[in-house]
Amino acid sequence: MENVHTIIPSEWEVAQCTSGPSGEIRPEDLKDWIPAAVPGAIQYDLIAAGRMKNPYAGTQNALDAAWAARSDWLYRAVLDLSAFSRSELDQTEAELVLEGVDTFSEIRVNGMWIGRTENAYRVYRFPISGEVLHSGRNELCVHLFSHETGIAGKREEADRLHRDGLTEGLLGKALIRRYQRSFYASSSLLNLGTGVLGIGINRPVQLKLYRDSSIEDVVFRTTDLTENGACGELSVSIRGRTCGCRIRAQLRDPGGRIVYQNSWPAQNAEHCSIILPKAHLWWPRGYGDPYLYQLQVELLRDGKRLDLKEIETGFKTVELITQGSRGEKTFRFRVNGKEIFIRGENYVPMDYIKVYAEPEKYRRLFMLLKDQGINLLRMWGGGAVESDDFYRFCDRNGILLWQDFFLHSNVYPDYDEAFCSNFKKECEGILRTVRRHVCLALLCGGNEQLEGWDEWGWKQEMDRPYGIRLTQTMIPELAGRLCPGTPYITNSPHGGRWPQSPVEGECHSWGNFYNALKDPLFVTETCWTTESYSRPETLEKVMGLQVDDYAGCGWPDRWKEKTSLPLYLKLPVSSWFEYGSLREYLHALEVEQSRADYEALSQFRFHSPSNHGVIYWSMNKGGPLFQFGCVDYDLLPLKSYYVVKRLFKDLAVHTYRDMNTFRIAVSEHGTETGPITVRTVLMNTDGRILEEKVKNIRLHSGEVRVLTLLKTAYQEITDRTTHLVYVSAGRKGKILAEDVLLLCPIAELQVREPDFAISARRLGSDSGRWSLRVRSTAFVEMLEIESPQRIVCSDNNCPMMPDQDYEFEIQQMDPEAHLELEIGSLGCQKHLYQFFE
């Protein structure tokens, strides 16, 4: 028998249940066992069994689904220990590990009570005594209680919080430790006029059998960087007896060469210092390689290996700078002694009901995050803690981690000792997870609590900001003990007289263009204030409808009847009012979102000298309908995805009008220092060039240079709908960044329909990568590349100069033998192209 053995429960079933007078579940209290998916959610099991309609399909279905979270359920599964004899089981210690239960439950094995859960954010580990288990089939039962039952004894005391009294609303959000943004206030990420609370076992379950001592955890952190090398501290936690045991550690470079090794008695110390001369450093994306070493830790007794843990780690220091060299207030990150401009995304859980997605969706998400070129990911306070694999992706791709604790836009019962104890264990678990990863850059106590107290009228409802003391005392004490040296802030946003101050701390810049003009020090959330939908194919897949059924006179009324969502009729940036059908409406919202995001993000990048970072809100949508996100609910890139990608590049360029003068701003945030060729063209939309200028410049990292190259004044242009300014910036003859200044809303631009010359070839044999070459006979204000396949492009929804070859790389997320594309210009008919090997 191995020293550590893992058993995965099988044959999961679930049934709705009620409890007898003594609290025990009797056979007559159970209703219709159905197959269950674990990890999963009860709602999805009911849908699969034909006992619930799809709650995403419309408002009525969502309302009809509420009973599931208001009911009690019994899960049962088999723990098959046929491979172990009675004597072998007698020699082991058993531990049942539940990585996530949503939310309140009691667990029994072979009828014996093992423990209870009360927090979906926590990993629970329950020891099981030897006499409970037997060789053969063992029964695991998880009795899941309704959310209402879980907080029944807390309601009266919670009156002081002045919440709405609803389990599914703000009261439940305050009292129940689970995915915060799925609770319904005036809206939820479901956006159907109601919310649906998930319930179920939403993370893996396993039984661990330990024959002897084992390694519980391995943590490495950098303590210092010097000219001579790097210093770090290795911490090893041992489960069981340490008497007679030794710890042996080896650090290997990516080529497998041992660069450090040490061995010491486990009972003497579980820590050791590592000093590595000429160490390679881990850098965030755009500033160097995210260099990772392989750390191997063995637990030995009498020369025999009891356990082995291998982790990837690196040498990195991070500082949060809040005061500059001249005494000015600032908010910037310094990594390995170098200041970093943050280009980040906020992450939202991918499944509204069960929170966590299937491995395939994580693969696609990682592909999109890597493609977009970000260097920081914020794990937002309304979401959920992710797995080591998720954070390992950040380690490997140079993506810094901003980790919120899960307090979100609400007050919390910090007067309740049981709540505080539960929350403290939750925070300890989060810290023990993220501290293993070199990507960790900042810890944040919560989201929009200070803002709620100062700006949302909470002061008029209650005597103090309940929950804030958790972020001011409990969490920083834990962070200092478990993650020493990691920067910590109390809340986001924070700073200044009000939390949304642009002159101190960091802000959430909503209101888009107006707030973007305030030169904020750091932007932790920003978007265009209003929202867009998922792509038509995603609505059809998730909601089970036909988008083209919503067309013709009266379609908006039928849509509102189904979803409770009226049309959003204000498109101030694009003026792209194409509302003849739901399909056209979805497209119009995408156009508006992309144009508005472009305007706001350009302000931060090119016109905010105090700004040292932008974290876009949000990377992905938390539901299929009207809400924020540059990637839709099924992880299809939206137009704004490419806007963010373009403006997050190392080298970016922007052209704008300053009264009657056309100016160009060139921004460099990479490490390359070679000359940059800037080309500016004033032209008609028919392709006729009226003035052209070229200038070579050099920029250092972090610099923005403003140029005035064109002599023609804005006031000399007689027809704003037929003129534009084009600018490009590049190195060594290759264009790396482009921008176009339209002198009218994009909907009013007068352009002729172009003809395209298009070709494509596969790159590699099985990678799903293709090279696409496009040439247009006319100026294109927005080239649209779409596909019935799942693709991501090197660029898309971008302008094109006439008679110029543009090359795009197309990545199929699911590689196929051929490529299908629909290509056209904004407002013109798209044509289908098929390419084969």
PDB file of C-alpha atoms in Angstrom, residues 34-35 41-57 61 65 67-68 196 353 542:
ATOM      1  CA  ILE A  34     -31.691  11.048  -9.606  1.00  0.00           C
ATOM      2  CA  PRO A  35     -28.090  10.846 -10.897  1.00  0.00           C
ATOM      3  CA  ALA A  41     -25.207  21.906  -8.660  1.00  0.00           C
ATOM      4  CA  ILE A  42     -28.638  20.507  -7.834  1.00  0.00           C
ATOM      5  CA  GLN A  43     -30.269  22.684 -10.486  1.00  0.00           C
ATOM      6  CA  TYR A  44     -28.252  21.104 -13.279  1.00  0.00           C
ATOM      7  CA  ASP A  45     -29.038  17.602 -11.994  1.00  0.00           C
ATOM      8  CA  LEU A  46     -32.745  18.449 -11.998  1.00  0.00           C
ATOM      9  CA  ILE A  47     -32.542  19.813 -15.545  1.00  0.00           C
ATOM     10  CA  ALA A  48     -30.764  16.652 -16.728  1.00  0.00           C
ATOM     11  CA  ALA A  49     -33.463  14.525 -15.084  1.00  0.00           C
ATOM     12  CA  GLY A  50     -36.279  16.540 -16.691  1.00  0.00           C
ATOM     13  CA  ARG A  51     -37.495  17.891 -13.338  1.00  0.00           C
ATOM     14  CA  MET A  52     -36.611  21.546 -13.880  1.00  0.00           C
ATOM     15  CA  LYS A  53     -36.804  23.877 -16.847  1.00  0.00           C
ATOM     16  CA  ASN A  54     -33.684  25.779 -17.817  1.00  0.00           C
ATOM     17  CA  PRO A  55     -33.540  28.778 -15.426  1.00  0.00           C
ATOM     18  CA  TYR A  56     -31.448  30.741 -17.946  1.00  0.00           C
ATOM     19  CA  ALA A  57     -34.246  30.575 -20.512  1.00  0.00           C
ATOM     20  CA  ASN A  61     -38.164  29.782 -15.529  1.00  0.00           C
ATOM     21  CA  ALA A  65     -36.338  27.357 -10.145  1.00  0.00           C
ATOM     22  CA  TRP A  67     -37.632  25.960  -4.931  1.00  0.00           C
ATOM     23  CA  ALA A  68     -34.386  24.028  -5.380  1.00  0.00           C
ATOM     24  CA  VAL A 196     -31.155  31.857  -8.717  1.00  0.00           C
ATOM     25  CA  ILE A 353     -25.136  28.659 -10.569  1.00  0.00           C
ATOM     26  CA  VAL A 542     -27.448  28.752 -22.981  1.00  0.00           C
TER      27      VAL A 542
END
